[in-house]
Amino acid sequence: MSLFSFATPLDIDIVLQDTDDRQTVDVKLDKNKREKCLLYLDGETVKGAVTIRPKDGKRLEHTGIKVQFVGTIEMYFDRSTHHEFLSLQTELASPGELQHPVTLPFAFKNVEKQYESYHGINVKLRYFLRVTVSRRMQDVVREKDLWVYSYRQPPESNSVIKMDVGIEDCLHIEFEYSKSKYHLKDVIVGRIYFLLVRLKIRHMELSIIRRETTGVPPNQYNESETLVRFEIMDGSPSRGETIPIRLFLGGFDLTPTFRDVNKKFSTRYYLSLVLIDEDARRYFKQSEIVLYRQAPENSALAQQQAKEIQAS
């Protein structure tokens, strides 16, 4: 293959505006690779400049230079297909020659970014800039990722979760969570009340599980991932005992709940209460919760976006 490979005849740098002032997000791109991406919101302008440097001062002919702003959904089990839900393009230069470095500004104004960025088990929702220097022999392409958040207003209704767990004549417990919808920096507050205990329980834990659904039947994939495992009791409880629950979400790598994004994927979250007895038998009960991203108090733009989304 090396016999047919070509050295890149030029360097391309993509620099976004306001990089020093803009918030960044630490993103896991691959298994062992992380990268800081600049954070953008729906409706924000994406602007910057592209610098192109021919190598060794050689004259380079091209048939045009363009920059694209792209939003794609990529399925890991079908890498040959990328679903583009956003594609904007600006021509930076008409056909000509390059011999010295050139800097070309660009701006995509008030871009609608209807989905939040997401890197999951089987799917990736990605926003990026792509610069293409077209040539007769081989195009030169560079890409730069950015990250998008979507904020939501707090829900008007937020019901309490109450459920019972029971094994006839052995165990009966009642658990309660103060609400069913949480923002990503929220606190899960609840309690567990033991009405009947005839099992020797070794310990109890609370887990947060993310269930990712990708594709459509018959080619639909479901993957569950335990993101948080939190021990709430060690030792056997007594009848009438109450165990409080207080779990801070801010320290965990959570995303909002996503519902049928572009008809390609969904993510749902569940609180899973697990009891383990002295024989290592497990008893569990799951209840679904909804997670949403709440706008920071000091971000006027984010709050305006959240209000507009809520109104629509």
Coordinates of C-alpha atoms in Angstrom, one line a residue:
M1 CA 0.0 0.0 0.0
S2 CA 2.9 2.4 0.7
L3 CA 3.9 2.3 -3.0
F4 CA 0.6 4.1 -3.8
S5 CA 0.5 6.5 -0.8
F6 CA 1.2 10.2 -1.3
A7 CA 2.7 12.6 1.2
T8 CA 0.4 15.4 2.1
P9 CA 1.6 18.4 0.1
L10 CA 0.2 21.0 2.5
D11 CA -0.8 21.6 6.2
I12 CA -4.3 22.7 7.1
D13 CA -5.1 24.4 10.5
I14 CA -8.7 25.1 11.6
V15 CA -8.9 27.7 14.3
L16 CA -12.3 28.7 15.8
Q17 CA -13.0 32.1 17.2
D18 CA -13.1 32.9 20.9
T19 CA -11.2 29.7 21.9
D20 CA -9.8 31.3 25.1
D21 CA -13.2 32.4 26.4
R22 CA -15.3 29.5 25.3
Q23 CA -16.0 26.5 27.5
T24 CA -14.6 23.1 26.5
V25 CA -15.8 19.6 27.0
D26 CA -13.5 16.6 27.7
V27 CA -14.6 14.0 25.2
K28 CA -13.7 10.4 24.9
L29 CA -13.3 9.9 21.2
D30 CA -11.9 6.4 21.2
K31 CA -11.1 3.7 23.8
N32 CA -7.8 5.3 24.8
K33 CA -8.1 8.8 23.3
R34 CA -9.6 11.9 24.9
E35 CA -9.8 15.4 23.4
K36 CA -11.0 18.8 24.6
C37 CA -13.7 20.1 22.2
L38 CA -15.1 23.7 22.2
L39 CA -18.7 23.9 23.4
Y40 CA -21.5 25.4 21.3
L41 CA -25.3 25.8 21.7
D42 CA -28.2 25.6 19.3
G43 CA -28.5 28.8 17.3
E44 CA -24.9 30.0 17.9
T45 CA -22.7 31.1 15.1
V46 CA -19.7 29.0 14.3
K47 CA -16.9 31.1 12.9
G48 CA -13.1 31.0 12.6
A49 CA -10.3 30.8 10.0
V50 CA -8.5 28.2 8.0
T51 CA -4.8 28.5 7.4
I52 CA -3.2 26.5 4.6
R53 CA 0.5 26.2 4.3
P54 CA 2.1 24.5 1.2
K55 CA 5.1 22.4 2.3
D56 CA 8.7 23.4 1.3
G57 CA 7.4 26.5 -0.5
K58 CA 6.3 24.4 -3.5
R59 CA 3.7 25.7 -5.9
L60 CA 0.4 23.9 -5.5
E61 CA -2.5 23.9 -8.0
H62 CA -6.0 23.3 -6.7
T63 CA -9.5 23.3 -8.1
G64 CA -11.1 25.0 -5.1
I65 CA -11.2 25.2 -1.3
K66 CA -14.3 24.8 0.8
V67 CA -15.3 24.4 4.4
Q68 CA -18.3 22.4 5.6
F69 CA -20.2 22.3 8.9
V70 CA -21.5 18.8 9.3
G71 CA -23.7 16.9 11.8
T72 CA -23.7 13.1 11.4
I73 CA -25.0 10.0 13.2
E74 CA -22.6 7.1 12.9
M75 CA -23.5 3.6 13.8
Y76 CA -20.5 1.5 14.9
F77 CA -22.1 -1.7 13.6
D78 CA -22.5 -0.1 10.1
R79 CA -19.4 2.1 9.6
S80 CA -20.1 2.3 5.9
T81 CA -23.2 4.5 6.5
H82 CA -23.1 8.0 8.0
H83 CA -26.5 9.7 8.4
E84 CA -26.0 13.4 7.8
F85 CA -28.8 15.5 9.4
L86 CA -26.9 18.8 8.9
S87 CA -24.6 19.9 6.0
L88 CA -23.7 23.6 5.4
Q89 CA -20.9 24.6 3.0
T90 CA -19.0 27.8 2.2
E91 CA -16.5 28.2 -0.7
L92 CA -13.3 29.7 0.6
A93 CA -11.3 30.0 -2.7
S94 CA -11.9 29.5 -6.4
P95 CA -9.5 27.3 -8.5
G96 CA -5.9 28.7 -8.5
E97 CA -2.4 28.2 -7.1
L98 CA -0.9 28.3 -3.6
Q99 CA 2.8 28.9 -2.8
H100 CA 2.7 30.8 0.4
P101 CA 0.6 30.4 3.6
V102 CA -2.9 31.8 3.3
T103 CA -5.6 32.4 6.0
L104 CA -9.2 32.2 4.9
P105 CA -12.0 33.3 7.3
F106 CA -15.4 31.6 7.5
A107 CA -18.7 31.9 9.4
F108 CA -21.8 29.7 9.6
K109 CA -24.3 32.1 11.2
N110 CA -27.0 31.1 13.7
V111 CA -26.7 27.4 13.0
E112 CA -29.6 25.2 14.1
K113 CA -28.1 22.3 16.0
Q114 CA -31.2 20.4 17.0
Y115 CA -29.5 17.5 18.7
E116 CA -26.9 17.2 21.5
S117 CA -23.5 15.6 20.8
Y118 CA -23.3 12.0 22.0
H119 CA -20.7 9.2 22.0
G120 CA -22.2 5.9 23.1
I121 CA -21.6 2.2 22.9
N122 CA -23.0 1.7 19.4
V123 CA -23.6 5.2 18.1
K124 CA -22.0 8.6 17.8
L125 CA -23.7 11.9 17.1
R126 CA -21.0 14.2 15.9
Y127 CA -20.6 17.8 14.8
F128 CA -17.5 18.8 12.9
L129 CA -15.9 21.2 10.4
R130 CA -14.4 19.7 7.3
V131 CA -12.0 21.6 5.1
T132 CA -11.3 20.2 1.6
V133 CA -8.6 21.4 -0.8
S134 CA -9.7 19.9 -4.1
R135 CA -7.0 18.6 -6.5
R136 CA -6.9 16.7 -9.7
M137 CA -5.0 13.8 -8.2
Q138 CA -6.1 13.6 -4.6
D139 CA -8.1 15.9 -2.3
V140 CA -6.6 17.0 1.0
V141 CA -9.1 17.0 3.8
R142 CA -8.9 18.0 7.5
E143 CA -11.7 17.8 10.1
K144 CA -12.1 19.4 13.5
D145 CA -14.8 18.3 16.0
L146 CA -16.8 20.5 18.3
W147 CA -19.4 19.7 21.0
V148 CA -23.0 20.7 21.3
Y149 CA -25.2 20.9 24.4
S150 CA -29.0 21.3 24.4
Y151 CA -30.6 22.8 27.5
R152 CA -34.1 22.3 28.8
Q153 CA -36.3 24.1 31.2
P154 CA -37.2 22.3 34.4
P155 CA -40.4 20.2 33.9
E156 CA -43.7 21.6 35.2
S157 CA -44.7 18.3 36.7
N158 CA -42.4 15.9 38.4
S159 CA -44.1 13.0 40.2
V160 CA -42.8 11.0 43.1
I161 CA -41.7 7.4 42.4
K162 CA -43.1 4.8 44.9
M163 CA -42.8 1.1 44.5
D164 CA -42.9 -2.1 46.5
V165 CA -40.5 -5.0 46.3
G166 CA -41.7 -8.3 47.8
I167 CA -41.0 -12.0 48.1
E168 CA -43.9 -13.8 49.7
D169 CA -43.4 -14.4 53.4
C170 CA -39.7 -13.5 53.1
L171 CA -39.3 -9.9 52.2
H172 CA -41.4 -6.7 51.7
I173 CA -39.8 -3.3 51.3
E174 CA -41.1 0.0 50.1
F175 CA -38.9 2.5 48.3
E176 CA -39.6 6.1 47.3
Y177 CA -37.7 8.7 45.3
S178 CA -38.7 12.4 45.7
K179 CA -39.1 12.8 41.9
S180 CA -38.8 11.1 38.6
K181 CA -37.0 13.8 36.5
Y182 CA -33.5 15.2 37.4
H183 CA -31.1 17.6 35.8
L184 CA -27.5 16.4 35.4
K185 CA -26.3 18.2 38.6
D186 CA -29.2 17.2 40.7
V187 CA -29.4 15.0 43.8
I188 CA -31.5 11.8 44.0
V189 CA -33.2 11.9 47.4
G190 CA -35.3 8.9 48.6
R191 CA -35.8 6.3 51.3
I192 CA -36.2 2.6 51.7
Y193 CA -38.6 1.2 54.4
F194 CA -38.5 -2.4 55.5
L195 CA -41.9 -3.8 56.2
L196 CA -40.9 -7.5 56.4
V197 CA -37.4 -9.0 56.6
R198 CA -36.9 -12.8 56.9
L199 CA -33.9 -12.9 54.6
K200 CA -30.4 -12.4 55.7
I201 CA -29.4 -9.5 53.5
R202 CA -25.7 -8.9 53.1
H203 CA -25.9 -5.5 51.5
M204 CA -27.9 -3.3 49.2
E205 CA -26.8 -1.0 46.4
L206 CA -28.3 1.6 44.1
S207 CA -27.2 1.7 40.4
I208 CA -27.8 4.0 37.5
I209 CA -28.1 2.1 34.3
R210 CA -28.1 3.7 30.8
R211 CA -29.9 1.6 28.1
E212 CA -29.0 2.6 24.6
T213 CA -31.2 1.5 21.6
T214 CA -29.9 1.9 18.1
G215 CA -31.3 1.1 14.7
V216 CA -34.8 -0.1 13.8
P217 CA -36.3 -3.7 13.8
P218 CA -35.2 -6.2 12.7
N219 CA -31.7 -4.6 13.0
Q220 CA -32.1 -3.1 16.4
Y221 CA -29.5 -3.3 19.1
N222 CA -29.9 -2.8 22.8
E223 CA -27.0 -2.2 25.2
S224 CA -27.1 -1.6 28.9
E225 CA -24.3 0.0 30.8
T226 CA -24.0 0.5 34.6
L227 CA -22.7 4.0 35.1
V228 CA -22.9 4.3 38.9
R229 CA -22.9 1.7 41.6
F230 CA -23.5 3.1 45.1
E231 CA -23.8 1.0 48.2
I232 CA -26.5 2.3 50.5
M233 CA -26.5 -0.5 53.2
D234 CA -24.1 -3.1 54.6
G235 CA -25.5 -5.7 56.9
S236 CA -29.0 -7.1 57.5
P237 CA -31.8 -4.5 58.3
S238 CA -34.5 -4.9 60.9
R239 CA -38.3 -4.7 60.4
G240 CA -39.4 -1.1 60.5
E241 CA -36.0 0.3 59.7
T242 CA -35.7 3.2 57.2
I243 CA -32.6 3.7 55.0
P244 CA -32.1 7.2 53.5
I245 CA -30.9 7.7 49.9
R246 CA -28.9 10.7 48.8
L247 CA -27.0 10.4 45.5
F248 CA -25.3 13.4 43.9
L249 CA -25.3 13.1 40.1
G250 CA -22.8 15.9 39.3
G251 CA -19.8 13.7 39.7
F252 CA -20.8 11.1 37.1
D253 CA -20.5 11.0 33.3
L254 CA -24.2 11.2 32.4
T255 CA -26.0 12.5 29.4
P256 CA -29.6 13.6 29.0
T257 CA -32.4 11.1 28.2
F258 CA -32.6 11.0 24.3
R259 CA -35.9 10.0 22.7
D260 CA -35.7 8.6 19.1
V261 CA -33.0 11.0 17.9
N262 CA -33.4 11.4 14.1
K263 CA -35.2 8.0 14.2
K264 CA -31.8 6.4 14.8
F265 CA -31.2 6.0 18.5
S266 CA -32.5 6.5 22.1
T267 CA -31.0 6.5 25.5
R268 CA -33.0 5.8 28.7
Y269 CA -31.9 5.8 32.3
Y270 CA -33.0 3.5 35.2
L271 CA -32.5 3.5 38.9
S272 CA -31.9 -0.1 39.9
L273 CA -32.2 -1.1 43.5
V274 CA -30.3 -4.4 44.2
L275 CA -30.4 -6.5 47.4
I276 CA -27.8 -9.4 47.8
D277 CA -28.4 -12.0 50.5
E278 CA -25.8 -14.2 52.3
D279 CA -26.1 -16.8 49.6
A280 CA -25.2 -14.2 46.9
R281 CA -28.7 -14.2 45.4
R282 CA -29.7 -10.9 43.9
Y283 CA -33.1 -9.3 44.1
F284 CA -33.7 -6.1 42.2
K285 CA -36.3 -3.6 41.1
Q286 CA -35.8 -0.9 38.3
S287 CA -37.6 2.3 37.8
E288 CA -37.1 4.7 34.8
I289 CA -36.0 8.3 35.4
V290 CA -35.6 11.2 33.0
L291 CA -32.4 13.2 32.9
Y292 CA -32.2 16.6 31.3
R293 CA -29.5 19.3 31.0
Q294 CA -30.4 22.5 32.8
A295 CA -29.0 25.8 31.7
P296 CA -26.4 27.4 34.1
E297 CA -27.8 30.3 36.0
N298 CA -25.2 32.7 34.6
S299 CA -25.8 31.8 31.0
A300 CA -28.3 34.1 29.4
L301 CA -27.9 32.5 26.0
A302 CA -28.4 29.0 27.3
Q303 CA -31.5 30.0 29.2
Q304 CA -33.0 31.7 26.2
Q305 CA -32.4 28.6 24.2
A306 CA -34.0 26.4 26.8
K307 CA -37.1 28.7 26.8
E308 CA -37.4 28.5 23.0
I309 CA -37.1 24.7 23.0
Q310 CA -39.7 24.5 25.8
A311 CA -42.1 26.7 23.9
S312 CA -41.7 24.7 20.7

